[in-house]
Amino acid sequence: LPSEMPSALPSEMPSLIPSNKPSSTYSFSPTISAAPSSSPITSVELQRRQDITTAVTAISGSATIDDTTTPQHTALAWLLFDDDLQLNASSPNLGQRYSMSTLYFATTNNGQTTWINCGA
């Protein structure tokens, strides 16, 4: 017969006669994370990111794109996550936009400084 008092350790086998009332405590404590998880990504967005990465890798090479300190890597990240146009790999001006953003990041220490005016 089941006891009124729970045991300190879980049993190795399930009870043959389950109790009629639920336990008053949770089996597992909830997990606490430092920050919320990022929002889910759609398969369409994931494919867009993969296609753009493939396209710019063909322009700059994988070693340059994979190096997180290069303007090319920063330009790719900007195209994927921050560019308001949200181009896709078949956009006719993707190469131009990538090249110009690479130039920007190359001449501003990866965006750490800003362009003040032409000829400065």
mmCIF file of C-alpha atoms in Angstrom:
data_model
loop_
_atom_site.group_PDB
_atom_site.id
_atom_site.type_symbol
_atom_site.label_atom_id
_atom_site.label_comp_id
_atom_site.label_asym_id
_atom_site.label_seq_id
_atom_site.Cartn_x
_atom_site.Cartn_y
_atom_site.Cartn_z
ATOM 1 C CA LEU A 1 0.000 0.000 0.000
ATOM 2 C CA PRO A 2 1.188 3.549 -0.674
ATOM 3 C CA SER A 3 2.445 5.534 2.266
ATOM 4 C CA GLU A 4 1.250 8.993 3.237
ATOM 5 C CA MET A 5 4.804 10.271 3.455
ATOM 6 C CA PRO A 6 6.944 10.487 0.292
ATOM 7 C CA SER A 7 10.301 8.746 0.313
ATOM 8 C CA ALA A 8 13.542 10.700 0.164
ATOM 9 C CA LEU A 9 14.685 8.887 -2.967
ATOM 10 C CA PRO A 10 12.634 7.854 -5.977
ATOM 11 C CA SER A 11 11.770 4.202 -6.267
ATOM 12 C CA GLU A 12 13.361 2.088 -8.947
ATOM 13 C CA MET A 13 10.029 0.698 -10.093
ATOM 14 C CA PRO A 14 6.702 2.444 -10.667
ATOM 15 C CA SER A 15 4.131 1.950 -7.990
ATOM 16 C CA LEU A 16 1.703 -0.877 -8.623
ATOM 17 C CA ILE A 17 -1.004 1.088 -6.862
ATOM 18 C CA PRO A 18 -0.753 4.790 -7.741
ATOM 19 C CA SER A 19 -2.012 7.367 -5.265
ATOM 20 C CA ASN A 20 -5.285 9.186 -5.909
ATOM 21 C CA LYS A 21 -3.984 12.655 -5.189
ATOM 22 C CA PRO A 22 -1.267 14.561 -7.043
ATOM 23 C CA SER A 23 1.969 15.453 -5.369
ATOM 24 C CA SER A 24 2.276 18.878 -3.823
ATOM 25 C CA THR A 25 5.706 19.582 -5.328
ATOM 26 C CA TYR A 26 7.071 19.590 -8.851
ATOM 27 C CA SER A 27 9.219 16.718 -9.989
ATOM 28 C CA PHE A 28 11.756 19.078 -11.598
ATOM 29 C CA SER A 29 12.715 22.625 -10.796
ATOM 30 C CA PRO A 30 12.160 25.151 -13.580
ATOM 31 C CA THR A 31 15.285 26.251 -15.387
ATOM 32 C CA ILE A 32 16.370 29.862 -15.213
ATOM 33 C CA SER A 33 18.253 31.378 -18.125
ATOM 34 C CA ALA A 34 20.213 34.618 -18.173
ATOM 35 C CA ALA A 35 18.460 35.824 -21.311
ATOM 36 C CA PRO A 36 15.473 34.764 -23.358
ATOM 37 C CA SER A 37 16.122 32.601 -26.364
ATOM 38 C CA SER A 38 16.098 34.221 -29.765
ATOM 39 C CA SER A 39 12.907 34.114 -31.742
ATOM 40 C CA PRO A 40 12.451 31.090 -33.965
ATOM 41 C CA ILE A 41 13.705 31.303 -37.519
ATOM 42 C CA THR A 42 11.571 30.230 -40.451
ATOM 43 C CA SER A 43 12.843 27.781 -43.033
ATOM 44 C CA VAL A 44 12.469 30.504 -45.685
ATOM 45 C CA GLU A 45 14.700 32.892 -43.693
ATOM 46 C CA LEU A 46 17.211 30.143 -43.016
ATOM 47 C CA GLN A 47 17.380 29.370 -46.754
ATOM 48 C CA ARG A 48 17.783 33.104 -47.547
ATOM 49 C CA ARG A 49 20.738 33.312 -45.156
ATOM 50 C CA GLN A 50 22.371 30.198 -46.580
ATOM 51 C CA ASP A 51 21.911 31.392 -50.178
ATOM 52 C CA ILE A 52 23.346 34.851 -49.474
ATOM 53 C CA THR A 53 26.287 33.322 -47.614
ATOM 54 C CA THR A 54 26.988 31.070 -50.596
ATOM 55 C CA ALA A 55 26.773 34.021 -52.995
ATOM 56 C CA VAL A 56 29.164 36.282 -51.069
ATOM 57 C CA THR A 57 31.529 33.389 -50.381
ATOM 58 C CA ALA A 58 31.848 33.025 -54.158
ATOM 59 C CA ILE A 59 32.926 36.696 -54.256
ATOM 60 C CA SER A 60 35.308 36.827 -51.282
ATOM 61 C CA GLY A 61 36.255 33.222 -50.540
ATOM 62 C CA SER A 62 35.413 31.112 -47.525
ATOM 63 C CA ALA A 63 38.573 31.917 -45.534
ATOM 64 C CA THR A 64 37.765 35.637 -45.642
ATOM 65 C CA ILE A 65 34.079 35.132 -44.831
ATOM 66 C CA ASP A 66 34.844 32.717 -41.979
ATOM 67 C CA ASP A 67 37.300 35.154 -40.348
ATOM 68 C CA THR A 68 35.125 37.164 -37.958
ATOM 69 C CA THR A 69 37.605 40.061 -37.923
ATOM 70 C CA THR A 70 37.304 40.903 -41.636
ATOM 71 C CA PRO A 71 35.158 43.631 -43.168
ATOM 72 C CA GLN A 72 33.777 40.978 -45.528
ATOM 73 C CA HIS A 73 32.438 38.923 -42.608
ATOM 74 C CA THR A 74 30.955 42.036 -41.007
ATOM 75 C CA ALA A 75 29.347 43.042 -44.317
ATOM 76 C CA LEU A 76 27.783 39.598 -44.659
ATOM 77 C CA ALA A 77 26.414 39.766 -41.111
ATOM 78 C CA TRP A 78 24.987 43.222 -41.857
ATOM 79 C CA LEU A 79 23.303 41.946 -45.033
ATOM 80 C CA LEU A 80 21.815 38.976 -43.201
ATOM 81 C CA PHE A 81 20.636 40.654 -40.012
ATOM 82 C CA ASP A 82 20.599 44.451 -40.218
ATOM 83 C CA ASP A 83 20.028 45.559 -43.806
ATOM 84 C CA ASP A 84 16.522 47.011 -44.091
ATOM 85 C CA LEU A 85 16.245 45.876 -47.730
ATOM 86 C CA GLN A 86 16.508 42.191 -46.715
ATOM 87 C CA LEU A 87 17.741 41.181 -50.160
ATOM 88 C CA ASN A 88 17.887 37.563 -51.244
ATOM 89 C CA ALA A 89 20.585 35.796 -53.237
ATOM 90 C CA SER A 90 18.781 36.348 -56.546
ATOM 91 C CA SER A 91 18.498 40.120 -56.044
ATOM 92 C CA PRO A 92 20.295 41.784 -58.967
ATOM 93 C CA ASN A 93 22.112 44.269 -56.723
ATOM 94 C CA LEU A 94 23.258 41.846 -53.990
ATOM 95 C CA GLY A 95 26.886 41.859 -55.209
ATOM 96 C CA GLN A 96 26.938 45.653 -55.383
ATOM 97 C CA ARG A 97 25.376 46.033 -51.938
ATOM 98 C CA TYR A 98 27.808 43.501 -50.472
ATOM 99 C CA SER A 99 30.785 45.256 -52.103
ATOM 100 C CA MET A 100 29.720 48.688 -50.862
ATOM 101 C CA SER A 101 29.065 47.450 -47.326
ATOM 102 C CA THR A 102 32.483 45.744 -47.364
ATOM 103 C CA LEU A 103 34.055 49.060 -48.418
ATOM 104 C CA TYR A 104 32.210 50.829 -45.587
ATOM 105 C CA PHE A 105 33.340 48.332 -42.945
ATOM 106 C CA ALA A 106 36.909 48.306 -44.357
ATOM 107 C CA THR A 107 37.188 52.094 -44.076
ATOM 108 C CA THR A 108 35.490 52.496 -40.695
ATOM 109 C CA ASN A 109 37.359 49.869 -38.683
ATOM 110 C CA ASN A 110 34.402 47.459 -38.989
ATOM 111 C CA GLY A 111 31.922 50.199 -38.110
ATOM 112 C CA GLN A 112 33.812 51.460 -35.052
ATOM 113 C CA THR A 113 34.332 54.897 -36.626
ATOM 114 C CA THR A 114 32.032 56.811 -38.919
ATOM 115 C CA TRP A 115 32.305 58.560 -42.244
ATOM 116 C CA ILE A 116 32.079 62.280 -41.585
ATOM 117 C CA ASN A 117 32.256 63.599 -45.167
ATOM 118 C CA CYS A 118 33.826 62.850 -48.519
ATOM 119 C CA GLY A 119 37.502 63.743 -48.840
ATOM 120 C CA ALA A 120 38.082 63.839 -45.093
#
